[in-house]
Short mmCIF file of C-alpha atoms in Angstrom, two decimals:
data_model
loop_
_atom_site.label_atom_id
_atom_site.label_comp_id
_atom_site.label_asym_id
_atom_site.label_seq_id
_atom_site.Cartn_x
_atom_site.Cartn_y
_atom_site.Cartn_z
CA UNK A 15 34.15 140.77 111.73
CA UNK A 16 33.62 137.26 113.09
CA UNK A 17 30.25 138.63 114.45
CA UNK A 18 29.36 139.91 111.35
CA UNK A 19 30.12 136.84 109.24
CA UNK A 20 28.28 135.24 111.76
CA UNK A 21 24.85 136.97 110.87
CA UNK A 22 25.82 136.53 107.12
CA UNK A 23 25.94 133.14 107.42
CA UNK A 24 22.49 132.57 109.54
CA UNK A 25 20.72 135.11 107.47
CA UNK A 26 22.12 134.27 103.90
CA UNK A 27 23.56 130.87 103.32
CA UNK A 28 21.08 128.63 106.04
CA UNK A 29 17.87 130.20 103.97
CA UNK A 30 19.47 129.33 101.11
CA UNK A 31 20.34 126.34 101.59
CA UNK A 32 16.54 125.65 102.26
CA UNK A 33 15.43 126.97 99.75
CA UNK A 34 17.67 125.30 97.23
CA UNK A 35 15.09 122.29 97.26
CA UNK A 36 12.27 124.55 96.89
CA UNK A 37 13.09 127.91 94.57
CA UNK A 38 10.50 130.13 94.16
CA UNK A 39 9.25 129.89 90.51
CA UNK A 40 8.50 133.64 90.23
CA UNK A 41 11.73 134.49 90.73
CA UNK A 42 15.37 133.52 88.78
CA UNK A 43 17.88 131.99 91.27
CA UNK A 44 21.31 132.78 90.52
CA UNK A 45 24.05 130.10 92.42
CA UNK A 46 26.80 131.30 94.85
CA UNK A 47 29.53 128.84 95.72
CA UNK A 48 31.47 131.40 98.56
CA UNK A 49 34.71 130.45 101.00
CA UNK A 50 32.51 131.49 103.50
CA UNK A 51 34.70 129.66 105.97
CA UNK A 52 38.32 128.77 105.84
CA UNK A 53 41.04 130.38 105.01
CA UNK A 54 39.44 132.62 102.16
CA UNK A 55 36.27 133.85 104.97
CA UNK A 56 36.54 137.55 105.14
CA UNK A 57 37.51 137.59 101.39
CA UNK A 58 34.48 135.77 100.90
CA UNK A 59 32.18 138.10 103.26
CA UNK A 60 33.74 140.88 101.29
CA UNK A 61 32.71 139.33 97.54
CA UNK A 62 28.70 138.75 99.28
CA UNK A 63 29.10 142.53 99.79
CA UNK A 64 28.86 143.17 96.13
CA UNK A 65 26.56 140.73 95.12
CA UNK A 66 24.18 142.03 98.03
CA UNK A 67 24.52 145.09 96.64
CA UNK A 68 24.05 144.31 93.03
CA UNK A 69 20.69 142.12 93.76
CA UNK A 70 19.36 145.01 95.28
CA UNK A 71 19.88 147.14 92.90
CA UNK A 72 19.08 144.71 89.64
CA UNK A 73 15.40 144.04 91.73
CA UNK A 74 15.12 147.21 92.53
CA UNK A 75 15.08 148.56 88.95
CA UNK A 76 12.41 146.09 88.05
CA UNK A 77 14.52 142.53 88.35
CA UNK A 78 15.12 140.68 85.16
CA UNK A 79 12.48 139.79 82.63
CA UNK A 80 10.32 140.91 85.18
CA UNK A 81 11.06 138.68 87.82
CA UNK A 82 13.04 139.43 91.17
CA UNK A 83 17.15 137.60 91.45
CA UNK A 84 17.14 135.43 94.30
CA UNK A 85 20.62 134.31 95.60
CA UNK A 86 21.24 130.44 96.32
CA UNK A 87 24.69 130.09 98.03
CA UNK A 88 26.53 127.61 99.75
CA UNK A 89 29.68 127.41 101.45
CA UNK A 90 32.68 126.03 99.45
CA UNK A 91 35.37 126.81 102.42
CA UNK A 92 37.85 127.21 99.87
CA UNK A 93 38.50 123.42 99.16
CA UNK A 94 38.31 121.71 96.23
CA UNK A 95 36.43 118.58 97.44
CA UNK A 96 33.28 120.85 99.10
CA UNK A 97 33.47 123.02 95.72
CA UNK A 98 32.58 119.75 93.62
CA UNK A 99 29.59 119.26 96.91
CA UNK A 100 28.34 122.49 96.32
CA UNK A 101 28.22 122.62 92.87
CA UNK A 102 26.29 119.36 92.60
CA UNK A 103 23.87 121.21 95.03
CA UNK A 104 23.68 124.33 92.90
CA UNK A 105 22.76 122.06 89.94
CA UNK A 106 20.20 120.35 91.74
CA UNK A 107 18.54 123.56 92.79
CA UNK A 108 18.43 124.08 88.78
CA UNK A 109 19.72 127.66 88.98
CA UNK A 110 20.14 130.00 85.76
CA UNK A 111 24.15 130.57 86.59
CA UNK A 112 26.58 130.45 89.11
CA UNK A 113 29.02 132.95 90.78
CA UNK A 114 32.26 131.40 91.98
CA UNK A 115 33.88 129.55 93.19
CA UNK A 116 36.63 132.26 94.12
CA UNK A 117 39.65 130.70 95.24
CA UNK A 118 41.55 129.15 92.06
CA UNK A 119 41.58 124.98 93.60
CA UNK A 120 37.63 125.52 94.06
CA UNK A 121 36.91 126.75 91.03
CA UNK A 122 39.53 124.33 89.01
CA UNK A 123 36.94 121.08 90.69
CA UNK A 124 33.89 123.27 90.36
CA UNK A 125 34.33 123.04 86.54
CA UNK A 126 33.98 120.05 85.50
CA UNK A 127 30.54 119.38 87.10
CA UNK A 128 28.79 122.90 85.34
CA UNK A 129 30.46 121.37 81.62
CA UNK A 130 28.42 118.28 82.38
CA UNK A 131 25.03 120.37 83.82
CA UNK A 132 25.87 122.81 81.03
CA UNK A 133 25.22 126.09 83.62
CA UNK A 134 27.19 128.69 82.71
CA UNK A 135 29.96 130.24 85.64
CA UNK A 136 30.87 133.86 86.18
CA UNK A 137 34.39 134.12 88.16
CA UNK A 138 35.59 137.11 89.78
CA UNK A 139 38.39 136.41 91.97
CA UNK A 140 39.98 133.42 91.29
CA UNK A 141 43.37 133.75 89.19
CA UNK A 142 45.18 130.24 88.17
CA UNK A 143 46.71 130.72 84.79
CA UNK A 144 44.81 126.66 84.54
CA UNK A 145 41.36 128.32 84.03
CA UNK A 146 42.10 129.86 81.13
CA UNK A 147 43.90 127.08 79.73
CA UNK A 148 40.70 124.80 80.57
CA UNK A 149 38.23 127.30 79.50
CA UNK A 150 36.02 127.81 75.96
CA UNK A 151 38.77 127.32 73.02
CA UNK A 152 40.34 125.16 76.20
CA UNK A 153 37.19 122.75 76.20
CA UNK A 154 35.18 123.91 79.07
CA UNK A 155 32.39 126.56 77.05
CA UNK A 156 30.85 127.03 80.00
CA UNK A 157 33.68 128.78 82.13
CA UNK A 158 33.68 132.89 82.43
CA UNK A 159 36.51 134.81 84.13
CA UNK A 160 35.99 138.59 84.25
CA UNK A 161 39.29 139.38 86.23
CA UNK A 162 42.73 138.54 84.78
CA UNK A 163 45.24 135.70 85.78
CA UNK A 164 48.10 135.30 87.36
CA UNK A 165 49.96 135.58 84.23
CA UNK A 166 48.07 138.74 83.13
CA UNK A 167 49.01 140.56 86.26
CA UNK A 168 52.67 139.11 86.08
CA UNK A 169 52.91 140.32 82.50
CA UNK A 170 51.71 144.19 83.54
CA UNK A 171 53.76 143.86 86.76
CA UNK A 172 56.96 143.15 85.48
CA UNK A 173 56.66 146.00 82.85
CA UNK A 174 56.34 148.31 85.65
CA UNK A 175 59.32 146.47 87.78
CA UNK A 176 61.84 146.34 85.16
CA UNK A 177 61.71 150.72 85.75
CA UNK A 178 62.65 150.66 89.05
CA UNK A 179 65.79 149.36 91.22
CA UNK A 180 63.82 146.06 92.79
CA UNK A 181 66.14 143.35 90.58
CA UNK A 182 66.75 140.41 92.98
CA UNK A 183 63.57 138.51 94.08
CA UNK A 184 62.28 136.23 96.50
CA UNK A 185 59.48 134.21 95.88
CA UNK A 186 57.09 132.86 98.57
CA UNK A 187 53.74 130.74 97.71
CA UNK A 188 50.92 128.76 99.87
CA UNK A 189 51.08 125.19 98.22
CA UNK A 190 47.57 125.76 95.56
CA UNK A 191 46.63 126.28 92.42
CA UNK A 192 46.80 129.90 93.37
CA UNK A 193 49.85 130.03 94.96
CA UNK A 194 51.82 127.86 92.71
CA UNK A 195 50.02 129.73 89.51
CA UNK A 196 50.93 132.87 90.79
CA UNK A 197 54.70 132.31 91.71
CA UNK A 198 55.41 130.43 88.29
CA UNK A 199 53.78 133.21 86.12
CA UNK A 200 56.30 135.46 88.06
CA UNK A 201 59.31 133.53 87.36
CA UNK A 202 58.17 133.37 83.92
CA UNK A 203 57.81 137.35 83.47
CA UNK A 204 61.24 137.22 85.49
CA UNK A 205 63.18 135.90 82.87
CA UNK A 206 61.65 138.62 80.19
CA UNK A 207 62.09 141.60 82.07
CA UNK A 208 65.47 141.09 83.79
CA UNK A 209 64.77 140.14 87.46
CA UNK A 210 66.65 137.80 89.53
CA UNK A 211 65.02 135.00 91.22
CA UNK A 212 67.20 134.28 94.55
CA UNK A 213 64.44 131.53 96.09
CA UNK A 214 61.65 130.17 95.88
CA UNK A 215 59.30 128.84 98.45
CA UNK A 216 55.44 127.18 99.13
CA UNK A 217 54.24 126.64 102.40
CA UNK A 218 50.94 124.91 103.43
CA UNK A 219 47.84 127.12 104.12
CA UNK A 220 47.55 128.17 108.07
CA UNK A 221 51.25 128.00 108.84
CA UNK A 222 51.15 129.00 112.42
CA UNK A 223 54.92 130.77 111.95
CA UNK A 224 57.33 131.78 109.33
CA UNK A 225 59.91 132.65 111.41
CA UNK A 226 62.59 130.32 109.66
CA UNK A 227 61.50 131.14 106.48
CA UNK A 228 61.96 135.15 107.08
CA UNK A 229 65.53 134.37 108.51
CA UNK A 230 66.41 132.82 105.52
CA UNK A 231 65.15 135.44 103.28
CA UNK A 232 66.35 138.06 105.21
CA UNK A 233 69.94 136.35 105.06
CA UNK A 234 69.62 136.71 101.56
CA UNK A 235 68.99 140.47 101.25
CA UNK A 236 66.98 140.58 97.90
CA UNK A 237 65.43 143.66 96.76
CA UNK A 238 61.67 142.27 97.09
CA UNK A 239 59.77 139.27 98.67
CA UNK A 240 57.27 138.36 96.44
CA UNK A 241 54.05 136.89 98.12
CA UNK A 242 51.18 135.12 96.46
CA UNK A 243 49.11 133.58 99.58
CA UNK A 244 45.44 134.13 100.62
CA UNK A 245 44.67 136.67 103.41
CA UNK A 246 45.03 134.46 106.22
CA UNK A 247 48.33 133.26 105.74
CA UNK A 248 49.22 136.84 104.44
CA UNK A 249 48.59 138.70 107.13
CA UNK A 250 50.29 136.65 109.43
CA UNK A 251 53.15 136.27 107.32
CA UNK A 252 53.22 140.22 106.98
CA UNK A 253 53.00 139.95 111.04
CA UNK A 254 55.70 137.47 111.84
CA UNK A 255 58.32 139.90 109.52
CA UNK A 256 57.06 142.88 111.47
CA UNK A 257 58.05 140.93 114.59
CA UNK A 258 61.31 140.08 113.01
CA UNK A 259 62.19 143.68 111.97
CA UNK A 260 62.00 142.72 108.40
CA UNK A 261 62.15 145.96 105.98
CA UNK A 262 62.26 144.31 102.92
CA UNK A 263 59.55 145.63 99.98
CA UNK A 264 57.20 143.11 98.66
CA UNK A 265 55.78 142.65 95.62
CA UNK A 266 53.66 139.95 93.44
CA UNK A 267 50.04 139.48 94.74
CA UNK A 268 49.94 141.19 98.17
CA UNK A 269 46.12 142.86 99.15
CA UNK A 270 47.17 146.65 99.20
CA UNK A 271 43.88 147.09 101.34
CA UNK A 272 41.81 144.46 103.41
CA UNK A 273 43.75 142.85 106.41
CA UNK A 274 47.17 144.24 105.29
CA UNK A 275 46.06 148.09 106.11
CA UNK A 276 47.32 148.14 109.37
CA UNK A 277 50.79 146.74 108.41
CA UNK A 278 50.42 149.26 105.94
CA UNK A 279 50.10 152.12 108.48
CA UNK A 280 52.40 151.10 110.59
CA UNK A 281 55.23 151.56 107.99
CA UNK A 282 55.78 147.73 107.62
CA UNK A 283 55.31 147.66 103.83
CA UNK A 284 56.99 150.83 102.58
CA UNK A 285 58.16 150.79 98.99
CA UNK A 286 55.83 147.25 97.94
CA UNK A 287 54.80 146.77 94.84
CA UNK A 288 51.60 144.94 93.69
CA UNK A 289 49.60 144.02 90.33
CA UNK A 290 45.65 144.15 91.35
CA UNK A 291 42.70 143.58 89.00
CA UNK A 292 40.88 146.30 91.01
CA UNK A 293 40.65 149.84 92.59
CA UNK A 294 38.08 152.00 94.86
CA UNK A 295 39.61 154.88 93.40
CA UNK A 296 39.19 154.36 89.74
CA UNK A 297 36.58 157.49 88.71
CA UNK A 298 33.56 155.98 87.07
CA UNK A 299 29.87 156.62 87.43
CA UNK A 300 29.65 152.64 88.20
CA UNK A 301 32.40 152.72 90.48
CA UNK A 302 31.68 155.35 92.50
CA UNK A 303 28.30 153.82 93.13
CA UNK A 304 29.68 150.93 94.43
CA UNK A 305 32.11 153.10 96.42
CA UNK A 306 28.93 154.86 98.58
CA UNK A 307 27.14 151.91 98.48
CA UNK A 308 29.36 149.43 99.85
CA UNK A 309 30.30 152.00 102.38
CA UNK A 310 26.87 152.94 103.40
CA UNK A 311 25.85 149.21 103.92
CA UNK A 312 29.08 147.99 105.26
CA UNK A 313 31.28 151.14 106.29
CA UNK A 314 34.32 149.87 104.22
CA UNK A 315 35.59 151.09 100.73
CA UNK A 316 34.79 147.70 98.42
CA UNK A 317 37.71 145.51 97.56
CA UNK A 318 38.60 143.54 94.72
CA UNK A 319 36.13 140.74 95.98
CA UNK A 320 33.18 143.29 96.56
CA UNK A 321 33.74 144.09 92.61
CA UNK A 322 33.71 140.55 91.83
CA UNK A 323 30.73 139.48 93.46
CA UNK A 324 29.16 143.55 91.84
CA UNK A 325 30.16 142.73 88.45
CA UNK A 326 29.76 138.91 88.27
CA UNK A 327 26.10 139.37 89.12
CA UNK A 328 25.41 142.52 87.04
CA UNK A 329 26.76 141.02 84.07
CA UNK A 330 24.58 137.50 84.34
CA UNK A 331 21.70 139.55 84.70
CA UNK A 332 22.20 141.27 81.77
CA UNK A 333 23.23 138.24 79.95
CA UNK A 334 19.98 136.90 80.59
CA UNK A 335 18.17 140.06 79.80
CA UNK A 336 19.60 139.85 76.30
CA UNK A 337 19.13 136.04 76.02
CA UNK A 338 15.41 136.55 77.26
CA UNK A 339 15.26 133.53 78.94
CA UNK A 340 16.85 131.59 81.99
CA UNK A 341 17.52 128.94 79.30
CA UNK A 342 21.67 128.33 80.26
CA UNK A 343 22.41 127.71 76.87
CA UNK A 344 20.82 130.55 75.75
CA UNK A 345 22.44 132.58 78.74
CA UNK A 346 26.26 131.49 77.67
CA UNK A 347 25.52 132.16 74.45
CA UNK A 348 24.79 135.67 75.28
CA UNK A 349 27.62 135.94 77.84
CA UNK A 350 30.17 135.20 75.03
CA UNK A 351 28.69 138.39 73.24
CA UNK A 352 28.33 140.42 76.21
CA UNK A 353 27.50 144.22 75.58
CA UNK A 354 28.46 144.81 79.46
CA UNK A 355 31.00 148.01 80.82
CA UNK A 356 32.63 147.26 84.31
CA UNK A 357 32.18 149.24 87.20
CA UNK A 358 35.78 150.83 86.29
CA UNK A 359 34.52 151.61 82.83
CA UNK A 360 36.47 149.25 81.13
CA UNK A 361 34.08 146.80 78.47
CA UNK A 362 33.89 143.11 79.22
CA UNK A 363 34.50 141.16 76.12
CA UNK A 364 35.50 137.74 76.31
CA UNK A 365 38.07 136.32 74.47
CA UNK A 366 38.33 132.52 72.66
CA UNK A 367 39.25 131.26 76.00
CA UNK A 368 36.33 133.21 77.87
CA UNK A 369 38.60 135.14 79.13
CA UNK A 370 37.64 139.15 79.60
CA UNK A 371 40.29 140.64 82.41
CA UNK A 372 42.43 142.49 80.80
CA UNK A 373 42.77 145.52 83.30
CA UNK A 374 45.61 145.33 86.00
CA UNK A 375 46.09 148.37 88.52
CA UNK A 376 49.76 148.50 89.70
CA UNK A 377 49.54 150.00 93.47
CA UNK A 378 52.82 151.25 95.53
CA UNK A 379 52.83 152.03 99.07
CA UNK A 380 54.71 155.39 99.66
CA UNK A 381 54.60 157.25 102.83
CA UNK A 382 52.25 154.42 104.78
CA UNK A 383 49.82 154.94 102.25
CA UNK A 384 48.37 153.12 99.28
CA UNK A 385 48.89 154.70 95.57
CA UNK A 386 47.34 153.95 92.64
CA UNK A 387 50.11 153.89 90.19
CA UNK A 388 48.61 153.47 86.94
CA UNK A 389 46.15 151.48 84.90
CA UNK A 390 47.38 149.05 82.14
CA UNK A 391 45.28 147.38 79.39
CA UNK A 392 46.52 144.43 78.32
CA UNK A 393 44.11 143.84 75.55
CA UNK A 394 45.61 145.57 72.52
CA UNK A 395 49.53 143.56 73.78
#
């Protein structure tokens, strides 16, 4: 994988980069502000899948308004301070709209600077209950989110946790806007739907060992640990308990795929519980395109970050399509009315807070295997 981002990089962000100074004026550049190193990387590599694989299709069908998308992207690395760099680089390079800046604390310091340069943002990944506080009705008009937040996925989660025997809960968050979003919309469904909160616990990013922490929590024998913590830390986290003989479910925001399918597999996870604003599986013309595609290209099934980078791309281009011009007024005015169906089917229509993520897929792991519980529309709540 580190091979692979490797070649990503050198072939995708360093001719970018270039040619931020110098876009090609028969062509309309679309911005990418990517973790493509740090703690979010192969999350990151995994969201360029789906943009690769939506430019090629959108250009191969004729581009928009006749002219080819051409990606600009820099490397955000998942912190706050190079988000604000590369967004005053993206701005520079005058592109139509941006994609990004996937993790929560990026995109939180990425906003400000595309309200002032009035460039409309399409977010995929990123989850911090904040953004949709901040965004249109919120103050910031030019702020999109097509996946749901924290407090979405808390609110469908908890429905479907209140049904089964997991009552005493252990929370456990890195020490971000996504961790700290994440565990306090939990605690917050908590207190609706019955559930006990036993601890609660943040931890930097790249803690080498959670040994003391597992003790702990193990000491405490609650029903579920739930974990809200980027793919780094949560794989080593899922590790350490392995280690420790830990056989306690989890639940929250844990990746049911990625990284965590080996733990998976190995029978370390039996009985978790997760809210996820995605699924491979979902049966949809759209869907299972990006299913053979992504596994053609990259010989993976695409994960929630491959449909963010998919649909945050395919639904700018269309945006501009209907505005008819790269004009980025014109283009968030024409993302707020958005005639655009996901790759799962479901219709993107943004709400007074721009706000269009209203899908969560509850997934179980039963038998060492991930299931895809159900579907839950939160839109008509």
């Amino acid at each position: 994988m580190k091979a692979y981002l490797a070649r990503i990089l050198l072939a995708i962000v360093l001719p970018a980069a270039i040619g931020a100074t110098n876009a090609r004026a028969d062509s309309i550049t679309i911005g990418f502000s990517a973790p493509d190193t740090g703690p979010a990387a192969a999350a990151a590599m995994w969201q360029r899948w789906g943009v690769e694989i939506a430019r090629d299709e959108i250009n191969a069908a004729g581009g928009v308004l006749g002219k080819p998308v051409e990606i600009v992207s820099f490397d955000n690395r998942c912190n706050p301070s190079e988000a604000v760099n590369v967004a005053n680089k993206l701005v520079e390079a005058k592109v139509t709209a941006i994609i990004g800046a996937h993790c929560s604390s990026a995109t939180l310091a990425t906003m400000p600077i595309i309200a002032e340069a009035k460039i409309p943002m399409v977010e995929g990944v990123a989850t911090s209950p904040k953004i949709t506080e901040l965004s249109g009705a919120g103050g910031n008009d030019w702020m999109f989110r097509i996946n749901p937040s924290d407090q979405d996925m808390m609110v469908a989660l908890g429905r479907y946790l209140k049904e089964t025997k997991i009552k005493r809960v252990a929370v456990i968050g890195e020490d971000t806007d996504f961790g700290r979003g994440g565990a306090g919309a939990f605690v917050d469904v908590a207190k609706t739907d019955g559930l006990q909160i036993v601890s609660t616990d943040f931890h930097p990013q790249n803690q080498p060992d959670f040994t003391s922490l597992l003790t702990r929590i193990q000491q405490m024998k609650p029903d579920a640990i739930a974990l809200f913590q980027l793919s780094g830390d949560q794989i080593n986290f899922l590790r350490n308990a392995m280690q420790l003989q830990v056989r306690i479910p989890y639940t929250g925001r844990f990746d049911p795929f990625g990284r965590n399918t080996p733990i998976i597999e190995a029978g370390g996870m039996e009985g978790s519980i997760t809210a996820w604003p995605y699924s491979h599986e979902i049966d949809y013309p759209a869907n299972k395109t990006l299913v053979a595609q992504t596994q053609q290209r990259y010989k993976s099934i695409p994960y929630l970050q491959t449909w963010a980078g998919y649909d945050s791309l395919r639904l700018i281009a269309k945006a501009i399509a209907a505005a008819g011009s790269t004009d980025s007024a014109k283009v968030r005015d024409a993302l707020k009315h958005a005639d655009f169906v996901s790759a799962m089917g479901k219709p993107i229509v943004f709400d007074d807070h721009n706000q269009a993520g209203k899908i969560v897929v509850i997934d179980k792991v039963e038998q060492r295997k991930v299931h895809l519980e159900s579907l839950v529309d939160l839109s008509a709540r």
